[in-house]
Amino acid sequence: MMFQRLLSGDTPRSRVLTGLIVGIVLALAFAPFLFPGTRSLDTAARICIFIVLVASYDLLLGYTGIVSFAHTMFFGLGAYGVAIALSNLGGGWGAVLLGTVGGVTLAVGLALVIALFSLRVRAIFFAMVTLAVASAFAILVSQLFHITGGEDGLSYQVPYELSPAFKLVKGKILDVRLDGRLVSYYLMFLSAAGLFLLLLRVVNSPFGRVLQAIRENGFRAEAIGYTTVHYRAIATCLSAGVAALAGVLMALWLRYTGPETTLSLDIMVDILLMVVIGGMGTLYGSILGATLFILAQNYLKEVMDLIAQATVGLPVIPDLFAPERWLLWLGVLFILSVYFFPTGVVGRLRGSPR
Amino acid sequence: MKPAISIPTPFGPWRLSPVPLLVPALMVVALVLVGSPSTWVTLTLAGLAMGMMIFIMASGLTLVFGLMDVLNFGHGAFISLGAFIGVTIMTALSPWMDSLSLAANLGAIGLGALVAMVVAGGFGYLFERTIIRPVYGDHLKQILITMGGMIVVEQVIYVFWGPDAIPIPRPDSLKGAFAFGDVVLEKYRVLAVVVGLVIFAAMSLTLKRTKIGLLVRAGVENGEMVETLGYRIGALFIAVFVVGSALAGLGGVMWGLYQEVITAPMGMSVMILIFIVVIIGGLGSVEGCFLGALLVGLMNNYAAYLAPKVALGSSILLMVAILMWRPEGLLPAAKGR
């Protein structure tokens, strides 16, 4: 029953889905021991961070039915907050705290302003306004290079406890050194788990139910007596705040923050794909979506490379399958999944008899 | 909300409002801020040229929204596609492009633009049938699907034309400028303004003086009623969509020649300005779109001169200011919601 409470009473409700999620969570929890090596640890940490980012986006897209293109901006605000604090004040926990508070506050404030502006008028303005504001923000960041490092981004020291030089305990467990990298990974994992459970709590609260009501029929929700603008604005702010926290995690993990890793439109597209593939309107979808997508990102490119090499000599086809064109196939997949599986992997699994 | 009774006159009821005066007002304010009249003329021409090109690209989007409540995030795909097709044609006609005669140059550009419009229009038809048709009436899916379509088109352009930006120098007769004393008028910008005005005039005449235009305006006002009266609004909508896509293709060619380089993501980056314009103008309104485009074009060029770092920010500030004044945009034409 404690487990039920931890999940806010929202269990996966499908045996296969439960199996998959437990599998992913266990794999992530023991990733440093199961998949040794820097690259796989990096992949695991990325999955943790993206689960939070995608889940926070799903709060907007899947639960409230608002399309935002500024999610990477909020992500970037968190990351740049920490990055700027760490590179100017040196690698201490004080700087991390200051950067986090600054970044998150700015993200929530900006989200509130955008939300009040565009949602007050028409909800569909929101998609267009966020796209405009986010691109202006990306340009601003590259222009303010003396603060943000411009296109090159910022590299900085993280607190000593998170750096590879730090030794938690002398010696190894299962051939894995207990160093700062491990501490850092578990910081990512536990923060991600905590934020995910928090979001699960939010969407299963009375507040979350109102959001779903707004998604299903905003006019009716308004008629019942809920001020939908307020609910939409709060959801936007909440989602922006969590995205900024995910940005903080990203900044701490990579020890580098730049436009490519946080702000680019490609990341926004990735997030959209993860939400849709995993399943809109279920937070569990973010776990599946992020994991599948990030694994596919590596795997798909290799498959495409094979096809491209097998078809050398034929017209056009090798170009269509060149590894750099993987976004093409993801785009096609995206369109098909919006048509045929609007509820994503999770919806499919839940739809089948339990 | 609109008043229950509004009587459309041939010139539209908006002639009486202060809205159209915004453009001259912005020009006057800029004249004071810029100081030098000759610089101001150059900037104003640049702003008007940019505004006209944005209008050409944005008008289709706003009408499509007004008629069928379809928000097409993939509109930028037609812009990129048009630009690449146009440039391919112009490269094929390089003897005409390289010749010194204005007629040959214009012929090559005109032919390129024409083919670009035909291809973009045809592609628009396919896009509407395959991508948008299944998601009528669902904004969320429309935004997602059209965004996906945009990504796919962008990648397909990479496949056929390669990942590099393609430089497209303007032909000799359109390089340089007319000079009257201090005042310098760049030739290509004059051409862009002329083309923009012609298209705006043609569009206004079609919308205000023809049966089809009447139906389109009525459809924007109340589509169900038009359908009830026995007109097939679906067919009308496709026609508008195709014309809008063709205009986006034309705009892409013009924008490419203006920047003298084309890239696959150019459609997406122009879309940001287009969205601002469409929001400022009021979704569904062609006149509003025209005014919005001119305002954004002028604002961008004045800001780029006065404070270079905030050029794109200035359009967003303009949008915020206008939404504070008129939350539905300057001249909203679409249904209540």
XYZ file of C-alpha atoms in Angstrom:
691
model
C 0.000 0.000 0.000
C 2.925 2.279 0.601
C 3.774 1.639 -3.018
C 0.302 2.749 -4.067
C 0.756 5.972 -2.134
C 4.165 6.544 -3.624
C 2.647 6.307 -7.104
C -0.313 8.450 -6.037
C -2.677 5.566 -6.779
C -1.859 5.793 -10.487
C -0.430 2.385 -11.295
C 0.567 1.408 -14.856
C -2.626 -0.713 -15.152
C -1.250 -3.260 -17.604
C 0.930 -6.244 -16.898
C 3.267 -5.734 -19.832
C 3.564 -2.035 -19.102
C 4.321 -2.698 -15.439
C 6.977 -5.182 -16.490
C 8.570 -2.746 -18.901
C 8.575 0.113 -16.434
C 9.944 -1.964 -13.581
C 12.591 -3.250 -15.981
C 13.610 0.248 -17.078
C 13.647 1.617 -13.542
C 15.733 -1.295 -12.268
C 18.103 -1.000 -15.207
C 18.527 2.700 -14.534
C 18.910 2.153 -10.799
C 21.780 -0.287 -11.294
C 23.055 1.120 -14.586
C 26.614 1.804 -13.352
C 26.966 -1.853 -12.326
C 25.000 -3.468 -15.156
C 26.441 -1.480 -18.049
C 29.918 -0.329 -17.096
C 31.621 2.217 -19.278
C 31.454 5.972 -19.638
C 29.267 5.992 -22.710
C 26.522 3.776 -21.293
C 26.534 5.678 -18.006
C 26.124 8.874 -20.002
C 23.209 7.344 -21.903
C 21.577 6.265 -18.635
C 21.932 9.728 -17.099
C 20.546 11.302 -20.254
C 17.540 8.980 -20.073
C 16.912 9.987 -16.429
C 17.055 13.688 -17.272
C 14.899 13.353 -20.358
C 12.287 11.374 -18.446
C 11.805 14.404 -16.207
C 11.855 16.819 -19.120
C 9.381 14.782 -21.148
C 7.123 14.183 -18.157
C 6.994 17.910 -17.439
C 6.136 18.541 -21.088
C 3.435 15.911 -20.941
C 1.842 17.814 -18.078
C 1.220 20.570 -20.637
C 0.655 18.657 -23.851
C -0.967 15.456 -22.689
C -2.812 16.522 -19.563
C -3.781 20.109 -20.310
C -3.809 19.999 -24.106
C -1.525 23.021 -24.590
C 1.178 22.941 -27.257
C 4.291 24.808 -26.242
C 7.477 25.230 -28.234
C 9.313 26.978 -25.413
C 10.044 23.943 -23.311
C 13.687 23.933 -24.329
C 13.872 27.587 -23.328
C 12.857 26.706 -19.768
C 15.213 23.739 -19.842
C 17.942 26.096 -20.997
C 17.132 28.694 -18.336
C 17.771 26.115 -15.613
C 20.938 24.870 -17.274
C 22.318 28.344 -17.956
C 21.402 29.485 -14.425
C 23.656 26.836 -12.931
C 26.270 27.176 -15.649
C 26.632 30.931 -15.196
C 26.690 30.652 -11.405
C 29.293 27.873 -11.452
C 31.565 29.532 -13.979
C 31.519 32.856 -12.168
C 31.499 31.769 -8.527
C 33.560 28.573 -8.791
C 32.381 25.027 -8.245
C 30.623 25.108 -4.861
C 27.227 23.939 -3.702
C 26.304 27.543 -2.905
C 26.718 28.436 -6.560
C 24.614 25.442 -7.597
C 21.855 26.502 -5.227
C 22.004 30.115 -6.365
C 21.981 29.130 -10.040
C 19.098 26.716 -9.509
C 16.969 29.221 -7.645
C 17.758 31.927 -10.184
C 17.107 29.751 -13.211
C 13.911 28.225 -11.896
C 12.521 31.570 -10.749
C 13.241 33.140 -14.109
C 11.687 30.186 -15.935
C 8.522 30.255 -13.843
C 8.249 34.036 -14.122
C 8.690 34.005 -17.882
C 6.215 31.142 -18.213
C 3.667 33.132 -16.220
C 4.090 36.192 -18.424
C 3.791 34.194 -21.659
C 0.846 32.234 -20.309
C -1.090 35.286 -19.189
C -0.449 36.962 -22.499
C -1.369 34.273 -24.892
C -3.702 31.984 -22.970
C -5.882 34.876 -21.901
C -6.693 35.584 -25.521
C -6.739 32.255 -27.284
C -5.149 29.015 -26.287
C -3.851 28.393 -29.817
C -1.854 31.614 -29.743
C 0.273 29.881 -27.174
C 1.978 27.572 -29.675
C 2.893 30.464 -31.957
C 3.944 32.860 -29.210
C 6.141 30.277 -27.513
C 7.837 29.458 -30.809
C 8.612 33.138 -31.363
C 9.781 33.793 -27.824
C 11.922 30.658 -27.685
C 13.722 31.503 -30.903
C 14.284 35.070 -29.742
C 15.704 33.662 -26.511
C 18.068 31.370 -28.415
C 19.318 34.345 -30.429
C 19.680 36.408 -27.267
C 21.785 33.698 -25.655
C 24.125 33.515 -28.626
C 24.454 37.306 -28.682
C 25.180 37.783 -24.970
C 28.363 35.778 -25.401
C 30.281 37.488 -22.592
C 27.758 36.007 -20.130
C 26.615 32.827 -21.855
C 29.651 31.889 -23.918
C 27.645 32.368 -27.108
C 27.674 29.470 -29.539
C 30.600 27.837 -27.727
C 28.703 27.585 -24.460
C 30.203 27.354 -21.004
C 32.432 24.716 -19.429
C 32.863 24.842 -15.675
C 33.838 22.999 -12.506
C 31.101 21.149 -10.670
C 31.231 20.714 -6.880
C 34.120 18.459 -5.848
C 31.795 15.680 -4.632
C 30.476 15.259 -8.194
C 33.844 15.263 -9.972
C 35.664 12.037 -10.927
C 38.516 12.971 -8.580
C 36.302 12.490 -5.516
C 36.488 9.050 -3.885
C 33.470 8.017 -1.838
C 35.121 4.870 -0.527
C 38.474 3.401 -1.445
C 38.170 0.235 -3.485
C 35.594 -1.082 -5.928
C 32.242 -2.843 -5.856
C 31.669 -5.256 -8.759
C 34.628 -3.653 -10.508
C 33.048 -0.201 -10.375
C 34.982 2.614 -8.741
C 32.935 4.522 -6.175
C 33.928 7.966 -7.393
C 32.235 11.303 -7.915
C 30.877 10.225 -11.279
C 28.858 7.527 -9.509
C 27.652 10.019 -6.887
C 26.716 12.330 -9.719
C 24.775 9.600 -11.512
C 22.792 8.725 -8.422
C 22.074 12.395 -7.861
C 20.574 12.434 -11.368
C 18.681 9.202 -10.825
C 17.218 10.119 -7.431
C 16.328 13.678 -8.442
C 14.672 12.357 -11.585
C 12.732 9.776 -9.580
C 11.682 12.402 -7.031
C 10.551 14.888 -9.697
C 8.702 12.172 -11.570
C 6.805 11.094 -8.462
C 6.030 14.731 -7.724
C 4.545 15.156 -11.195
C 2.594 11.940 -10.734
C 1.219 13.403 -7.522
C 0.246 16.597 -9.328
C -1.606 14.955 -12.197
C -3.542 12.711 -9.832
C -4.556 15.534 -7.525
C -7.871 17.381 -7.876
C -5.839 20.031 -9.689
C -4.693 17.456 -12.227
C -8.268 16.328 -12.783
C -9.268 19.888 -13.600
C -6.445 20.038 -16.144
C -7.765 16.903 -17.796
C -11.257 18.383 -17.804
C -9.892 21.461 -19.570
C -8.181 19.260 -22.123
C -11.367 17.348 -22.839
C -13.670 20.348 -22.987
C -12.401 23.746 -21.935
C -15.713 25.438 -22.456
C -17.495 22.979 -20.197
C -14.800 23.231 -17.517
C -15.287 26.989 -17.557
C -19.053 26.528 -17.325
C -18.736 24.278 -14.280
C -16.955 27.137 -12.582
C -13.227 26.637 -13.021
C -11.288 29.651 -14.228
C -9.504 27.751 -16.969
C -6.977 30.516 -17.628
C -5.655 30.202 -14.085
C -5.374 26.443 -14.297
C -3.652 26.618 -17.653
C -1.267 29.291 -16.401
C -0.404 27.302 -13.261
C 0.193 24.162 -15.328
C 2.481 26.151 -17.630
C 4.471 27.535 -14.698
C 4.748 24.157 -13.025
C 5.903 22.520 -16.197
C 8.419 25.320 -16.813
C 9.772 24.988 -13.269
C 10.296 21.236 -13.570
C 11.861 21.670 -17.016
C 14.290 24.192 -15.506
C 15.179 21.674 -12.796
C 15.846 19.095 -15.493
C 18.104 21.707 -17.077
C 19.961 22.040 -13.777
C 20.524 18.287 -13.758
C 21.742 18.388 -17.358
C 24.176 21.204 -16.553
C 25.548 19.323 -13.530
C 25.897 16.078 -15.449
C 27.554 17.404 -18.601
C 29.734 20.020 -16.852
C 29.055 22.006 -20.005
C 26.100 24.081 -21.174
C 25.648 25.342 -24.706
C 22.882 26.097 -27.187
C 23.285 22.698 -28.846
C 22.668 20.727 -25.654
C 19.820 22.793 -24.235
C 18.198 25.308 -26.558
C 18.158 23.985 -30.100
C 14.891 23.320 -31.890
C 16.100 19.769 -32.474
C 15.765 19.049 -28.771
C 12.248 20.476 -28.824
C 11.409 18.093 -31.672
C 12.987 15.232 -29.728
C 10.800 16.024 -26.724
C 7.683 16.113 -28.895
C 8.580 12.750 -30.390
C 9.251 11.209 -26.996
C 5.912 12.383 -25.635
C 3.949 11.190 -28.652
C 5.720 7.850 -28.974
C 5.452 7.127 -25.261
C 1.856 8.242 -25.048
C 0.314 11.639 -24.449
C -1.554 12.056 -21.210
C 0.223 9.348 -19.262
C 3.367 10.130 -17.348
C 4.503 6.525 -17.723
C 4.694 7.293 -21.414
C 7.576 9.633 -20.686
C 9.606 6.777 -19.197
C 9.030 4.550 -22.210
C 9.262 7.372 -24.741
C 12.522 8.773 -23.436
C 14.140 5.362 -23.072
C 13.058 4.083 -26.488
C 13.961 7.313 -28.213
C 17.410 7.734 -26.739
C 18.275 4.098 -27.384
C 16.865 4.394 -30.922
C 18.908 7.525 -31.509
C 22.019 5.369 -31.323
C 20.569 2.206 -32.795
C 18.588 3.663 -35.720
C 21.609 5.474 -37.068
C 23.553 2.253 -37.270
C 20.738 0.423 -39.048
C 20.378 3.278 -41.515
C 24.086 3.234 -42.155
C 23.820 -0.462 -43.012
C 20.946 0.145 -45.429
C 22.772 3.065 -47.007
C 25.855 0.947 -47.589
C 23.834 -1.979 -48.926
C 22.144 0.251 -51.499
C 25.193 2.181 -52.700
C 24.871 2.700 -56.441
C 21.095 3.015 -56.494
C 19.767 6.536 -57.037
C 18.476 8.595 -54.064
C 17.986 5.605 -51.733
C 21.430 5.749 -50.097
C 20.840 9.460 -49.448
C 17.454 8.721 -47.883
C 19.089 6.288 -45.498
C 22.243 8.226 -44.708
C 22.628 8.297 -40.914
C 22.337 12.106 -40.885
C 18.807 11.777 -42.264
C 17.479 9.874 -39.262
C 15.236 12.803 -38.348
C 13.403 12.179 -41.628
C 12.341 8.735 -40.499
C 11.525 9.930 -37.022
C 9.363 12.619 -38.598
C 7.500 9.998 -40.605
C 7.171 7.868 -37.489
C 5.890 10.910 -35.627
C 3.160 11.647 -38.188
C 2.129 7.999 -38.298
C 1.993 7.747 -34.524
C -0.141 10.869 -34.200
C -2.581 9.302 -36.688
C -2.630 5.721 -35.630
C -1.446 5.615 -32.022
C -2.446 8.943 -30.540
C -2.186 7.290 -27.149
C 1.309 6.000 -27.820
C 2.919 2.839 -26.538
C 1.244 3.162 -23.146
C -2.213 3.554 -24.623
C -1.645 0.480 -26.807
C -0.505 -1.613 -23.885
C -3.327 -0.462 -21.657
C -5.855 -1.098 -24.389
C -4.981 -4.781 -24.577
C -6.761 -7.084 -22.101
C -4.970 -7.227 -18.788
C -16.558 39.829 -29.444
C -17.946 41.397 -32.565
C -21.124 43.400 -32.443
C -24.036 41.345 -33.660
C -24.611 43.510 -36.711
C -21.729 44.627 -38.843
C -22.424 45.873 -42.315
C -19.570 45.125 -44.672
C -19.091 47.947 -47.144
C -16.990 47.451 -50.277
C -14.069 48.986 -48.417
C -14.676 47.165 -45.164
C -15.684 48.772 -41.898
C -12.103 49.082 -40.714
C -11.353 52.144 -42.798
C -12.772 54.250 -40.008
C -10.615 52.794 -37.268
C -7.209 54.153 -36.245
C -5.590 50.814 -37.077
C -4.322 51.547 -40.616
C -2.728 54.745 -39.327
C -0.290 52.662 -37.283
C 2.024 52.197 -40.256
C 2.508 55.904 -41.037
C 2.667 56.582 -37.288
C 5.524 54.112 -36.914
C 7.281 55.711 -39.884
C 7.011 59.197 -38.373
C 8.298 58.045 -34.983
C 11.196 56.319 -36.725
C 11.981 59.487 -38.734
C 12.391 61.383 -35.471
C 14.538 58.655 -33.926
C 16.708 57.995 -36.987
C 17.299 61.692 -37.668
C 18.778 61.618 -41.150
C 16.012 61.607 -43.811
C 18.081 59.791 -46.451
C 18.880 56.916 -44.061
C 15.240 56.874 -43.086
C 14.114 56.489 -46.703
C 16.516 53.583 -47.202
C 15.370 51.893 -44.014
C 11.714 52.458 -44.801
C 12.098 50.953 -48.244
C 13.910 47.972 -46.752
C 11.168 47.605 -44.157
C 8.392 47.830 -46.718
C 10.138 45.283 -48.961
C 10.549 42.874 -46.066
C 6.964 43.467 -44.997
C 5.639 42.781 -48.499
C 7.534 39.512 -48.715
C 6.285 38.421 -45.302
C 2.766 39.371 -46.345
C 3.000 37.210 -49.462
C 4.046 34.266 -47.331
C 1.650 34.888 -44.442
C -1.571 35.670 -46.312
C -2.258 32.032 -47.164
C -1.743 30.930 -43.589
C -4.159 33.446 -42.160
C -6.902 32.678 -44.712
C -6.511 28.951 -44.170
C -7.010 29.497 -40.482
C -9.941 31.811 -40.974
C -11.766 29.488 -43.341
C -11.335 26.090 -41.765
C -9.849 26.761 -38.363
C -6.723 24.921 -39.508
C -3.451 26.038 -38.008
C -0.700 24.939 -40.375
C 2.712 24.852 -38.731
C 4.023 23.235 -41.896
C 3.478 26.387 -43.948
C 7.225 27.014 -43.793
C 7.768 23.816 -45.778
C 6.165 25.458 -48.830
C 8.458 28.439 -48.399
C 11.601 26.299 -48.359
C 10.362 24.068 -51.156
C 9.448 27.059 -53.326
C 12.845 28.619 -52.771
C 14.727 25.445 -53.721
C 12.614 24.782 -56.808
C 12.903 28.403 -57.906
C 16.649 28.436 -57.459
C 17.023 25.168 -59.349
C 15.134 26.656 -62.302
C 17.136 29.862 -62.155
C 20.398 27.923 -62.104
C 19.226 25.965 -65.124
C 18.534 29.285 -66.856
C 21.927 30.683 -65.915
C 22.549 32.237 -69.364
C 19.478 34.397 -68.775
C 20.521 35.137 -65.211
C 24.042 36.095 -66.302
C 22.973 38.286 -69.182
C 23.033 42.016 -68.677
C 19.551 42.691 -69.968
C 16.873 43.346 -67.389
C 14.252 41.515 -69.435
C 16.258 38.275 -69.530
C 16.962 38.497 -65.807
C 13.354 39.121 -64.949
C 12.333 36.357 -67.325
C 14.520 33.844 -65.527
C 13.308 34.969 -62.103
C 9.712 35.081 -63.284
C 9.907 31.593 -64.738
C 11.618 30.296 -61.606
C 8.956 31.888 -59.430
C 6.190 30.517 -61.624
C 7.470 26.943 -61.472
C 8.047 27.336 -57.731
C 4.452 28.475 -57.298
C 3.084 25.585 -59.343
C 5.147 23.017 -57.453
C 4.408 24.548 -54.049
C 0.707 24.738 -54.915
C 0.623 21.135 -56.077
C 2.513 20.051 -53.030
C 0.098 22.064 -50.914
C -2.754 20.067 -52.414
C -1.065 16.780 -51.511
C -0.148 18.060 -48.061
C -3.729 19.108 -47.383
C -5.195 15.821 -48.587
C -2.776 13.489 -46.841
C -1.580 15.340 -43.762
C -4.233 17.835 -42.718
C -7.512 16.350 -43.900
C -7.643 13.585 -41.270
C -7.238 16.055 -38.410
C -9.839 18.735 -39.178
C -11.211 20.284 -36.038
C -8.453 19.138 -33.709
C -5.931 21.912 -33.091
C -3.617 19.805 -30.994
C -3.190 17.153 -33.664
C -2.993 19.769 -36.411
C -0.077 21.476 -34.748
C 1.727 18.195 -34.093
C 1.113 16.685 -37.530
C 1.959 19.782 -39.534
C 5.105 20.226 -37.468
C 5.991 16.623 -38.318
C 5.294 17.320 -42.003
C 7.586 20.329 -41.800
C 10.419 18.214 -40.385
C 9.996 15.584 -43.084
C 9.985 18.146 -45.917
C 13.061 19.828 -44.499
C 14.884 16.489 -44.406
C 13.730 15.583 -47.920
C 15.197 18.871 -49.142
C 18.469 17.840 -47.539
C 18.266 14.527 -49.387
C 17.784 16.094 -52.809
C 19.772 19.308 -52.555
C 22.402 18.377 -49.981
C 22.959 19.799 -46.518
C 24.819 22.969 -47.538
C 23.383 26.418 -47.932
C 23.087 27.336 -51.630
C 24.204 30.842 -52.538
C 21.980 32.529 -55.098
C 23.469 35.792 -56.328
C 21.028 38.310 -57.737
C 21.432 39.014 -61.454
C 23.374 42.130 -62.390
C 20.427 44.263 -63.352
C 18.913 43.837 -59.879
C 22.125 44.504 -57.998
C 22.953 47.971 -56.835
C 20.610 50.853 -56.273
C 18.951 53.883 -57.750
C 20.519 56.989 -56.229
C 18.737 60.325 -55.985
C 21.210 62.614 -54.250
C 21.629 61.179 -50.752
C 18.724 58.834 -51.080
C 19.654 55.286 -52.038
C 16.933 52.907 -53.173
C 18.069 49.335 -53.637
C 16.666 47.948 -56.882
C 15.624 44.560 -55.596
C 13.690 46.118 -52.725
C 11.780 48.316 -55.129
C 10.903 45.204 -57.117
C 9.783 43.394 -53.943
C 7.544 46.298 -52.952
C 6.005 46.420 -56.425
C 5.347 42.669 -56.506
C 3.911 42.798 -52.980
C 1.584 45.678 -53.852
C 0.402 43.926 -57.017
C -0.374 40.767 -55.076
C -2.125 42.655 -52.309
C -4.194 44.545 -54.860
C -5.058 41.367 -56.746
C -5.991 39.612 -53.562
C -8.109 42.493 -52.286
C -9.923 42.746 -55.604
C -10.549 39.012 -55.690
C -11.816 38.992 -52.133
C -13.987 42.077 -52.465
C -15.242 42.053 -56.048
C -15.696 38.437 -57.094
C -18.149 35.715 -56.187
C -15.354 33.473 -54.939
C -14.008 36.277 -52.792
C -17.462 36.846 -51.374
C -17.736 33.170 -50.508
C -14.290 33.149 -48.890
C -15.140 36.173 -46.773
C -18.477 34.684 -45.842
C -16.765 31.414 -44.998
C -14.358 33.163 -42.675
C -17.281 34.897 -41.017
C -19.443 31.802 -40.668
C -18.527 28.643 -42.540
C -21.525 26.584 -41.496
C -23.921 29.161 -42.852
C -22.160 29.193 -46.218
C -22.444 25.430 -46.323
C -26.098 25.590 -45.406
C -26.674 27.888 -48.360
C -25.423 25.134 -50.640
C -21.790 26.001 -51.292
C -19.101 23.399 -50.880
C -16.838 25.081 -48.404
C -14.471 22.103 -48.421
C -13.641 22.663 -52.105
C -13.283 26.379 -51.491
C -10.944 25.654 -48.657
C -8.702 23.447 -50.784
C -8.535 26.151 -53.429
C -7.511 28.696 -50.812
C -4.985 26.278 -49.382
C -3.406 25.680 -52.786
C -3.239 29.398 -53.579
C -1.794 30.074 -50.125
C 0.870 27.407 -50.655
C 1.713 28.798 -54.088
C 2.101 32.277 -52.604
C 4.330 30.810 -49.896
C 6.451 29.293 -52.657
C 6.668 32.668 -54.421
C 7.563 34.305 -51.121
C 10.273 31.693 -50.638
C 11.865 32.545 -53.989
C 11.726 36.262 -53.226
C 13.058 35.790 -49.717
C 15.879 33.609 -51.047
C 16.891 36.289 -53.567
C 16.641 38.914 -50.822
C 18.987 36.972 -48.522
C 21.051 35.755 -51.513
C 21.286 32.327 -49.903
C 18.827 29.493 -49.319
C 18.872 26.790 -46.646
C 16.374 24.059 -45.804
C 15.492 25.529 -42.381
C 14.822 28.984 -43.883
C 11.073 28.296 -43.975
C 11.048 27.535 -40.284
C 12.945 30.677 -39.365
C 10.673 32.868 -41.482
C 7.669 31.168 -39.901
C 8.531 32.839 -36.626
C 8.076 36.274 -38.205
C 4.970 35.025 -39.998
C 3.353 33.874 -36.785
C 4.041 37.225 -35.187
C 2.501 38.952 -38.196
C -0.548 36.709 -38.217
C -1.144 37.206 -34.504
C -0.706 40.971 -34.782
C -3.072 41.155 -37.738
C -5.740 38.979 -36.199
C -6.105 35.370 -37.331
C -8.087 35.085 -40.536
C -7.788 38.672 -41.706
C -5.946 39.544 -44.921
C -5.913 43.315 -44.310
C -4.722 42.739 -40.766
C -2.017 40.468 -42.092
C -0.929 43.151 -44.559
C -0.725 45.828 -41.871
C 0.983 43.444 -39.462
C 3.554 42.480 -42.084
C 4.368 46.104 -42.857
C 4.640 46.933 -39.153
C 6.931 43.982 -38.482
C 9.057 44.653 -41.569
C 9.500 48.331 -40.711
C 10.052 47.630 -37.020
C 12.731 45.050 -37.831
C 14.668 47.406 -40.074
C 14.400 50.452 -37.825
C 15.394 48.361 -34.815
C 18.281 46.787 -36.705
C 19.591 50.303 -37.355
C 18.845 51.872 -33.976
C 19.629 48.907 -31.699
C 20.995 45.955 -33.680
C 20.846 43.433 -30.847
C 17.116 43.571 -30.322
C 15.849 43.222 -33.902
C 13.824 40.028 -33.386
C 12.981 41.040 -29.822
C 11.452 44.235 -31.217
C 8.865 42.272 -33.222
C 7.922 40.330 -30.116
C 7.605 43.552 -28.127
C 5.441 44.950 -30.891
C 3.250 41.855 -30.711
C 2.950 42.140 -26.930
C 2.029 45.816 -27.163
C -0.602 45.181 -29.817
C -2.095 42.256 -27.936
C -2.374 44.456 -24.857
C -4.275 47.006 -26.883
C -6.323 44.567 -28.985
C -6.258 41.038 -27.608
C -7.704 39.530 -30.809
C -5.200 41.281 -33.065
C -5.592 44.426 -35.146
C -8.449 43.375 -37.417
C -9.781 40.015 -36.279
C -11.899 38.336 -38.903
C -12.192 34.745 -37.786
C -15.070 33.246 -35.879
C -15.330 33.970 -32.183
C -13.277 30.865 -31.506
